[in-house]
């Protein structure tokens, strides 16, 4: 693969320490000084994110600035968040919530979901978050597998839980942040009512640093989404990267555009930013160039963490950013999918600042490879490992490869402080990530002679559409629930705007007439059952799916066919 813009590195000013020096001097043990442990050596991430600041001279500092889609604003200081999260922890405790219980949040972007998240951590229970576009199947997969005890939602989203509740024996109660009259009355709890009477004092759970804090379901090639579990002390890497990669300083106004249903929204929308005592903006509305530029201008956002698809949408939009006062911006970062060099350059030319790409995954819990602010950016490269983190490119046997050779992007697990601690109830899957002392990311990449990492592609069939991770199996298994579908094979099809779109190859049952209307019906079917973002934008009817002799769908062949590329080795293929 050619290195695009290889000689066009961008020098970026920074008052941060030199990369090489920091890299040599770094130690996680010393870095722990960023955290506050209780005198008995126990720990709580929510105490570190909120209470420590509420008990310091930051108590009246604004932690959360919330702006709804209608432009209504609310803000909370650290002291107010301490009070609210204590109250919520008391609400949970009064329901018998105990350490290790799974409590899930299913809410649109509102202050309540931040209060709920941190309140859950204070009790020692495990917080799970779910994207508000999830429908029944996606909800069922997560709530059933985790054995969630309580879900926090609103009356609109509750209707989706209502339909599946009978199949969720562990789900005891639902907390509604707004009011609503439902037949399940005795099992519903009113957030408003309970919060009014709850005490604002709470004894935060004293936990072992490795006790579980939150879990997120994420997709792979095979099977349903898996529950990636993170510990309380994973907060350390979140704080350090917020400080040294996102470059957040005390006076900054920081905006992370990710939803709390995804790992970026949890780690950089909650833990890192508040762990560091910073001010965070949350926008309750949907993406539009006008709305986003307005959020930056109105709130004087200084540090902005967003995603390539959004950047490309802004680049392609007729809305001129120059119509807005975006002069407050001083540092821009991106994550989630490859950031093309054009995106980096657009930032530089239009906003006066390049985007700094960052690489990590739900499993790694924090940024691992990045364009550290003091480094030269090579547009198109993900940058170098964060100090402390050891990354390498390895072959199928876990042997490290020399520079400029494509291989598996891998990390030394003991050097990634925030690496997942478990895959929920799936030890085998957890173990499958490791090979010869390396954590294997599932991405393919190479390293250049300067130690910069370049993303090549996924080593598996995982789809990244608009930066969101979707497993082909989830989409295929939803499609085959459709009465006209016999079989389906799903791939990510390269797309200029969204990185990839989901494309489904569908074999219809005998006698079913193919039509465009049927394609649309299938897209809508998946959207309605699985999730608003995880449906096939393209459906193609096909007579037969390529399969191995053991019956596994060969998505690689579907992809090659789609791309007009040679089909490659077909020796394991059944007759096709
Ligand atoms: C996958 C992880 C971690 C935050 C959100 C995504 C892709 C992530 C980059 C990047 C190219 C990237 C990888 C990775 N990815 N960052 N800078 N350049 N690809 O978390 O949903 O767990 O997805 O996103 O394929 O494995 P996630």
XYZ file of C-alpha atoms and ligand atoms in Angstrom:
603
model
C 0.000 0.000 0.000
C 1.241 3.438 -0.865
C 1.738 5.928 1.874
C -0.401 8.826 0.884
C 0.929 12.310 1.606
C 4.045 10.666 2.959
C 6.191 13.732 2.705
C 3.527 16.160 3.630
C 3.723 16.022 7.394
C 2.029 18.728 9.319
C 3.832 20.237 12.234
C 1.619 20.994 15.166
C 2.407 23.383 17.960
C 2.039 22.050 21.443
C 3.220 22.839 24.899
C 3.193 19.178 25.821
C 6.289 17.153 26.552
C 8.199 15.643 23.686
C 6.831 12.250 22.558
C 10.062 10.252 22.651
C 10.986 11.556 26.073
C 7.549 10.909 27.543
C 7.545 7.441 25.995
C 10.817 6.517 27.672
C 9.919 7.953 31.033
C 6.363 6.645 31.224
C 5.244 4.127 33.842
C 1.688 3.115 34.703
C 2.732 2.751 38.326
C 3.814 6.397 38.499
C 0.781 7.452 36.438
C -1.483 6.086 39.176
C -0.788 9.326 41.035
C -3.593 10.737 38.831
C -6.121 8.635 40.734
C -7.506 8.860 44.222
C -7.646 5.596 46.115
C -9.463 5.300 49.441
C -7.133 4.852 52.428
C -7.719 1.090 52.443
C -6.513 0.866 48.814
C -10.017 0.513 47.383
C -11.293 2.578 44.497
C -14.365 3.913 42.714
C -14.330 5.464 39.240
C -17.412 7.610 39.934
C -15.784 9.010 43.057
C -12.773 9.907 40.921
C -14.877 11.379 38.127
C -17.179 13.500 40.291
C -16.819 13.532 44.066
C -13.109 14.276 44.212
C -13.762 17.488 42.250
C -16.941 18.281 44.180
C -14.810 18.110 47.335
C -12.121 20.389 45.896
C -11.962 23.973 44.682
C -13.510 22.718 41.447
C -16.825 22.164 43.192
C -18.534 25.096 41.461
C -16.890 24.455 38.114
C -19.319 23.499 35.332
C -18.949 19.807 34.546
C -21.828 19.331 32.121
C -23.348 21.762 29.636
C -26.393 20.211 28.030
C -28.130 21.694 25.022
C -31.295 20.067 23.700
C -32.279 19.946 20.038
C -34.573 22.898 20.760
C -31.695 24.947 22.124
C -32.732 24.649 25.797
C -29.703 24.620 28.054
C -29.009 23.039 31.409
C -25.736 22.956 33.233
C -24.412 21.074 36.227
C -21.430 21.807 38.428
C -19.341 19.014 39.938
C -21.088 19.644 43.276
C -24.494 19.301 41.624
C -23.478 16.120 39.834
C -22.229 14.698 43.101
C -25.592 15.368 44.689
C -27.597 13.983 41.764
C -25.485 10.849 41.362
C -25.647 10.197 45.108
C -29.418 10.477 44.927
C -29.587 8.089 42.026
C -27.309 5.638 43.826
C -29.739 5.789 46.763
C -32.677 5.133 44.421
C -30.894 2.009 43.188
C -29.899 0.924 46.692
C -33.524 1.201 47.822
C -34.341 -1.289 45.046
C -31.856 -3.737 46.490
C -29.191 -3.147 43.840
C -25.918 -4.717 44.859
C -22.343 -4.890 43.685
C -22.067 -6.763 40.393
C -25.730 -6.346 39.368
C -26.170 -5.194 35.761
C -28.131 -1.980 35.354
C -28.709 -0.783 31.787
C -29.315 2.693 30.439
C -31.456 3.140 27.332
C -31.916 6.869 26.888
C -31.380 9.589 24.300
C -28.713 12.197 25.130
C -30.046 13.868 28.282
C -28.420 14.766 31.613
C -30.260 11.850 33.263
C -28.193 9.290 31.451
C -24.973 10.728 32.829
C -26.427 10.903 36.320
C -27.675 7.322 36.002
C -24.350 6.029 34.676
C -22.309 7.489 37.505
C -24.945 6.634 40.108
C -24.723 2.986 39.031
C -20.924 3.019 39.414
C -21.273 4.489 42.898
C -23.299 1.459 44.039
C -20.752 -1.036 42.697
C -23.227 -2.331 40.113
C -22.139 -2.687 36.473
C -23.489 -0.043 34.086
C -24.505 -1.091 30.589
C -25.369 1.428 27.918
C -27.465 0.982 24.813
C -27.778 3.204 21.750
C -31.254 4.742 21.522
C -31.686 3.481 17.928
C -31.726 -0.134 19.145
C -34.870 -2.121 18.483
C -36.226 -5.309 20.053
C -33.643 -7.775 18.762
C -30.642 -5.660 19.722
C -32.172 -4.951 23.147
C -33.068 -8.569 23.736
C -29.532 -9.736 22.875
C -27.999 -7.389 25.413
C -30.499 -7.541 28.257
C -30.855 -11.328 28.136
C -27.130 -12.097 27.921
C -26.206 -9.681 30.706
C -29.146 -10.669 32.909
C -29.873 -6.989 33.506
C -31.862 -6.347 36.695
C -33.006 -2.782 36.014
C -33.273 -0.643 32.874
C -33.338 3.146 32.999
C -35.285 4.563 30.060
C -38.033 7.001 29.060
C -41.673 6.343 28.241
C -41.114 6.515 24.485
C -38.271 3.981 24.402
C -39.986 1.864 27.067
C -42.462 0.571 24.471
C -39.585 -1.439 22.932
C -38.700 -3.003 26.292
C -42.346 -3.694 26.996
C -42.564 -6.040 24.009
C -39.696 -8.244 25.189
C -40.017 -8.003 28.971
C -41.854 -11.351 29.208
C -38.717 -13.022 27.838
C -36.396 -11.309 30.291
C -36.785 -13.169 33.604
C -33.964 -11.232 35.289
C -35.376 -7.796 34.507
C -37.116 -6.792 37.716
C -37.785 -3.081 37.357
C -37.735 -0.259 34.826
C -36.964 3.285 35.905
C -38.734 5.885 33.753
C -37.159 9.328 33.670
C -40.493 10.806 32.577
C -44.013 9.903 33.566
C -46.266 7.501 31.717
C -49.253 5.310 32.416
C -48.479 1.706 31.601
C -50.068 -1.614 32.590
C -46.774 -2.699 34.206
C -47.255 -0.048 36.925
C -45.970 -2.048 39.908
C -42.707 -2.779 38.159
C -42.112 0.800 37.073
C -40.253 3.392 39.120
C -40.605 7.126 38.613
C -37.187 8.758 38.407
C -38.610 12.204 39.183
C -40.478 11.066 42.260
C -37.698 8.956 43.695
C -35.041 11.597 43.071
C -37.083 14.240 44.914
C -37.144 12.231 48.106
C -33.791 10.407 47.862
C -31.018 11.458 50.214
C -28.108 13.392 48.707
C -25.665 11.472 50.903
C -24.343 8.160 49.766
C -21.487 5.965 50.877
C -19.764 5.277 47.576
C -18.930 1.570 47.184
C -15.305 0.855 48.061
C -14.179 -1.552 45.372
C -11.128 -3.389 44.236
C -9.567 -1.458 41.351
C -10.284 -4.450 39.083
C -13.963 -4.714 40.029
C -16.265 -4.268 37.064
C -17.624 -0.821 36.266
C -19.290 -0.956 32.888
C -20.013 -3.237 29.961
C -20.656 -2.647 26.293
C -21.877 -5.080 23.726
C -19.843 -5.089 20.560
C -19.935 -7.018 17.306
C -17.553 -9.509 15.790
C -17.684 -11.694 12.692
C -19.611 -14.517 14.257
C -22.492 -14.769 16.656
C -24.406 -12.157 18.555
C -22.710 -9.112 20.124
C -20.442 -9.896 23.063
C -20.334 -8.070 26.386
C -16.964 -6.352 26.806
C -16.422 -5.693 30.511
C -14.255 -2.896 31.918
C -13.010 -2.251 35.429
C -13.133 0.839 37.650
C -9.406 1.515 37.459
C -9.519 1.500 33.630
C -10.309 5.143 34.277
C -6.574 5.804 34.551
C -5.897 5.425 30.838
C -9.042 7.422 30.036
C -7.800 10.319 32.169
C -4.253 10.235 30.825
C -5.324 10.144 27.194
C -7.839 12.925 27.761
C -4.988 14.945 29.179
C -2.193 14.107 26.755
C -4.011 13.173 23.534
C -7.169 15.241 23.614
C -5.042 17.882 25.326
C -7.831 19.028 27.655
C -6.788 21.710 30.115
C -8.639 23.277 33.013
C -10.185 26.150 31.059
C -11.218 24.074 28.026
C -14.770 23.520 26.830
C -14.739 20.025 25.425
C -17.218 18.388 23.083
C -17.218 14.654 22.380
C -19.882 13.966 19.778
C -20.227 10.233 20.511
C -23.355 8.697 21.986
C -23.087 7.023 25.400
C -24.328 3.834 23.746
C -20.837 3.470 22.233
C -17.532 3.200 24.007
C -16.330 6.667 23.001
C -19.400 8.195 24.644
C -18.671 6.327 27.880
C -14.908 6.728 28.052
C -14.440 10.207 26.591
C -17.963 11.574 27.181
C -17.959 10.658 30.888
C -14.967 8.998 32.492
C -11.937 10.696 30.935
C -13.261 14.214 30.783
C -14.683 14.275 34.290
C -11.894 12.174 35.705
C -9.688 15.037 34.612
C -12.128 17.605 36.034
C -12.982 19.113 32.643
C -16.097 20.787 31.245
C -18.074 18.714 28.755
C -20.753 19.722 26.263
C -23.563 17.304 25.422
C -25.824 17.966 22.463
C -29.265 16.337 22.586
C -30.086 16.776 18.910
C -29.227 14.970 15.730
C -26.376 15.695 13.369
C -26.693 18.612 10.978
C -23.878 20.920 9.894
C -25.845 23.972 11.083
C -26.625 22.501 14.496
C -23.070 21.272 15.042
C -21.368 24.519 14.050
C -23.834 26.356 16.260
C -22.973 24.155 19.246
C -19.289 25.004 18.795
C -19.942 28.714 18.333
C -22.516 29.140 21.133
C -20.576 27.166 23.704
C -17.132 28.335 22.614
C -15.959 24.754 22.286
C -12.166 24.547 22.378
C -11.447 20.803 22.119
C -13.503 18.683 19.761
C -13.495 14.870 19.518
C -15.529 13.560 16.613
C -15.609 10.935 13.849
C -14.559 10.688 10.193
C -18.068 10.225 8.751
C -19.196 13.421 10.476
C -16.102 15.218 9.184
C -16.819 14.014 5.651
C -20.448 15.107 5.983
C -19.296 18.557 7.044
C -16.786 18.630 4.185
C -19.454 17.716 1.653
C -22.082 20.087 2.993
C -22.955 23.382 1.300
C -23.090 24.994 4.756
C -20.094 27.311 5.026
C -18.362 27.004 8.407
C -17.120 30.565 7.949
C -20.660 31.741 8.712
C -20.073 30.636 12.290
C -17.561 31.898 14.789
C -15.509 28.757 15.320
C -12.448 30.647 16.517
C -12.676 29.100 19.992
C -11.498 25.709 18.623
C -7.888 24.876 19.445
C -7.543 21.095 19.208
C -9.369 18.567 17.016
C -9.366 14.769 17.258
C -11.087 11.942 15.438
C -11.813 8.258 16.036
C -13.730 5.217 14.916
C -12.791 4.549 11.299
C -10.063 5.566 8.909
C -9.650 9.321 8.716
C -8.668 10.144 5.167
C -5.853 12.628 4.579
C -8.423 14.944 2.989
C -10.237 15.098 6.331
C -7.054 16.076 8.157
C -6.292 18.731 5.559
C -9.870 20.064 5.502
C -9.553 20.749 9.215
C -6.301 22.589 8.650
C -7.586 24.617 5.716
C -11.112 25.350 6.943
C -10.807 25.479 10.713
C -7.120 26.331 10.870
C -6.396 23.078 12.740
C -5.691 19.549 11.541
C -7.682 16.613 12.916
C -5.585 14.290 15.048
C -6.514 10.691 14.395
C -6.779 8.324 17.349
C -7.134 4.537 17.265
C -8.659 2.259 19.831
C -11.523 -0.179 20.315
C -14.309 -1.075 22.699
C -12.008 -3.816 23.969
C -9.006 -1.564 24.653
C -11.097 0.837 26.733
C -9.038 3.921 25.828
C -6.942 5.445 23.064
C -3.904 3.248 22.266
C -2.436 4.655 19.066
C -2.629 8.300 18.297
C -1.309 11.510 16.903
C 0.002 12.889 20.137
C -0.287 16.699 19.958
C 3.459 17.332 19.888
C 4.091 14.913 17.011
C 4.190 15.712 13.333
C 1.045 14.414 11.696
C 1.365 12.241 8.628
C -2.135 12.611 7.219
C -3.720 9.183 6.807
C -1.697 7.599 9.628
C -3.185 6.709 13.000
C 0.007 7.875 14.700
C 2.106 6.141 17.331
C 1.365 4.172 20.495
C 0.370 6.197 23.541
C 3.221 6.281 26.060
C 3.103 3.119 28.111
C 1.405 1.147 25.349
C 3.451 -1.300 23.281
C 1.980 -1.977 19.831
C 3.291 -4.167 17.035
C 2.413 -5.745 13.732
C 2.355 -9.533 13.945
C 1.748 -12.482 11.630
C -0.780 -15.278 12.149
C 1.568 -16.927 14.666
C 1.986 -13.806 16.746
C 5.524 -13.155 15.472
C 6.389 -9.510 15.085
C 6.846 -8.297 11.510
C 9.334 -5.676 10.345
C 8.350 -2.164 9.229
C 6.308 -1.726 6.060
C 4.761 -5.202 6.174
C 1.015 -5.649 6.566
C -0.093 -7.802 9.466
C -2.305 -7.933 12.523
C -2.296 -4.798 14.618
C -1.487 -6.132 18.076
C -0.828 -4.782 21.568
C 1.106 -6.121 24.528
C -1.849 -6.683 26.868
C 0.035 -5.825 30.065
C 0.810 -2.368 28.631
C -2.825 -1.446 27.968
C -4.086 -0.450 31.392
C -7.717 -0.153 30.313
C -7.856 -3.413 28.320
C -11.138 -5.323 28.802
C -11.174 -7.599 31.817
C -13.621 -10.154 30.514
C -16.082 -11.040 27.788
C -19.298 -11.514 29.732
C -19.910 -15.223 30.314
C -17.665 -16.133 27.396
C -14.183 -17.099 28.524
C -13.478 -18.828 25.216
C -14.132 -15.671 23.214
C -11.981 -13.663 25.620
C -9.090 -16.077 25.206
C -9.407 -15.992 21.426
C -8.129 -12.401 21.412
C -4.669 -13.434 22.607
C -1.835 -15.064 20.689
C 1.779 -15.548 21.714
C 1.671 -12.812 24.353
C -0.112 -10.304 22.117
C -3.660 -8.947 22.162
C -4.832 -9.223 18.530
C -7.060 -6.302 17.569
C -8.751 -7.733 14.477
C -7.399 -4.852 12.393
C -4.715 -5.068 9.753
C -2.099 -2.380 9.632
C 1.556 -1.684 9.033
C 4.182 0.406 10.721
C 6.446 2.723 8.750
C 10.150 3.345 9.320
C 9.342 6.212 11.713
C 7.122 4.041 13.891
C 3.821 5.498 12.621
C 0.950 3.023 12.262
C -1.217 2.930 9.136
C -4.610 1.252 9.014
C -5.114 -1.235 6.176
C -8.491 -2.842 6.930
C -10.249 -5.320 9.145
C -8.855 -8.829 9.284
C -12.391 -10.150 9.804
C -15.880 -9.439 8.454
C -16.790 -6.713 10.958
C -18.501 -3.771 9.265
C -17.852 -0.135 10.144
C -20.680 2.018 8.865
C -20.585 5.699 9.813
C -18.039 4.631 12.427
C -20.492 2.223 14.042
C -19.509 -1.394 14.431
C -21.960 -3.919 13.040
C -21.593 -7.680 12.853
C -22.730 -9.281 9.588
C -24.226 -12.195 11.519
C -26.656 -9.939 13.391
C -27.951 -8.486 10.142
C -28.091 -11.893 8.427
C -29.986 -13.495 11.285
C -32.483 -10.627 11.353
C -32.979 -10.865 7.590
C -33.769 -14.556 7.711
C -36.626 -13.826 10.096
C -38.298 -12.121 7.129
C -40.888 -14.512 5.624
C -39.527 -14.147 2.067
C -35.879 -14.770 2.928
C -34.240 -18.174 2.642
C -30.654 -17.109 3.268
C -28.638 -13.938 3.502
C -24.966 -12.921 3.354
C -23.963 -9.468 4.547
C -20.836 -7.428 3.848
C -19.490 -3.904 4.285
C -19.347 -2.159 0.917
C -16.859 0.715 0.674
C -18.635 4.066 0.636
C -17.067 7.478 0.258
C -19.182 9.137 2.898
C -19.901 6.443 5.470
C -16.692 4.449 5.132
C -18.803 1.387 4.473
C -22.465 0.696 3.958
C -24.172 -2.558 4.812
C -24.960 -4.620 1.737
C -27.102 -7.754 1.911
C -27.141 -10.566 -0.617
C -30.449 -12.332 -0.221
C -31.651 -15.691 -1.506
C -35.434 -15.578 -1.711
C -37.673 -18.492 -0.834
C -39.088 -20.369 -3.759
C -41.977 -18.620 -5.472
C -41.185 -15.161 -4.047
C -41.036 -12.514 -6.769
C -38.024 -10.211 -6.493
C -38.843 -6.497 -6.672
C -37.471 -3.138 -5.567
C -40.380 -2.804 -3.170
C -39.286 -6.062 -1.522
C -35.724 -4.734 -1.142
C -37.068 -1.668 0.637
C -39.291 -3.812 2.792
C -36.276 -5.841 3.864
C -34.251 -2.773 4.759
C -37.174 -1.460 6.799
C -37.624 -4.864 8.429
C -34.048 -4.911 9.740
C -34.260 -1.280 10.797
C -37.415 -2.019 12.779
C -36.132 -5.167 14.450
C -32.416 -4.619 14.971
C -31.421 -0.964 14.951
C -31.844 2.272 13.036
C -28.192 2.261 11.929
C -27.660 -1.437 11.274
C -29.860 -2.053 8.233
C -28.750 -2.850 4.668
C -28.753 0.269 2.519
C -28.343 -2.065 -0.438
C -30.084 -5.377 -1.008
C -29.279 -7.641 -3.927
C -31.124 -10.822 -4.751
C -28.886 -13.740 -5.567
C -29.591 -17.378 -6.502
C -27.089 -18.995 -4.193
C -24.630 -17.898 -1.483
C -20.984 -18.938 -1.675
C -20.350 -21.320 1.240
C -17.605 -23.504 2.561
C -18.173 -27.235 2.489
C -19.127 -26.997 6.155
C -21.838 -24.472 5.285
C -20.200 -21.213 6.415
C -21.068 -18.195 4.269
C -17.933 -16.926 2.473
C -18.434 -13.197 2.817
C -14.985 -12.633 1.363
C -16.267 -13.966 -1.961
C -19.365 -11.780 -1.851
C -17.123 -8.818 -1.226
C -14.749 -9.668 -4.064
C -17.710 -10.080 -6.358
C -19.098 -6.724 -5.284
C -15.759 -5.023 -5.842
C -15.144 -6.752 -9.170
C -11.991 -8.299 -7.734
C -10.558 -11.766 -8.289
C -12.276 -14.278 -6.044
C -9.014 -15.767 -4.729
C -8.548 -19.166 -3.179
C -11.744 -21.154 -3.497
C -10.362 -24.532 -2.509
C -12.468 -24.675 0.637
C -15.554 -23.612 -1.209
C -18.461 -25.868 -1.979
C -19.406 -25.800 -5.667
C -20.322 -22.194 -6.551
C -12.693 -0.542 15.378
C -13.118 -0.454 16.805
C -12.780 3.160 19.837
C -13.682 4.132 19.511
C -14.775 3.826 18.586
C -14.692 2.544 17.848
C -11.928 0.937 13.755
C -11.166 2.809 15.264
C -9.821 3.860 13.935
C -8.904 4.700 13.250
C -9.083 3.289 11.397
C -10.329 2.752 13.241
C -11.042 -0.305 13.792
C -11.234 -0.801 15.205
N -11.174 2.116 14.099
N -10.358 3.862 15.175
N -8.384 5.783 13.844
N -8.566 4.373 11.973
N -9.964 2.474 11.983
O -14.736 1.437 18.705
O -16.708 0.270 17.775
O -15.002 -0.989 19.139
O -14.489 -0.182 16.825
O -12.929 0.712 14.734
O -11.497 -1.230 12.860
O -10.940 -2.160 15.367
P -15.302 0.085 18.163
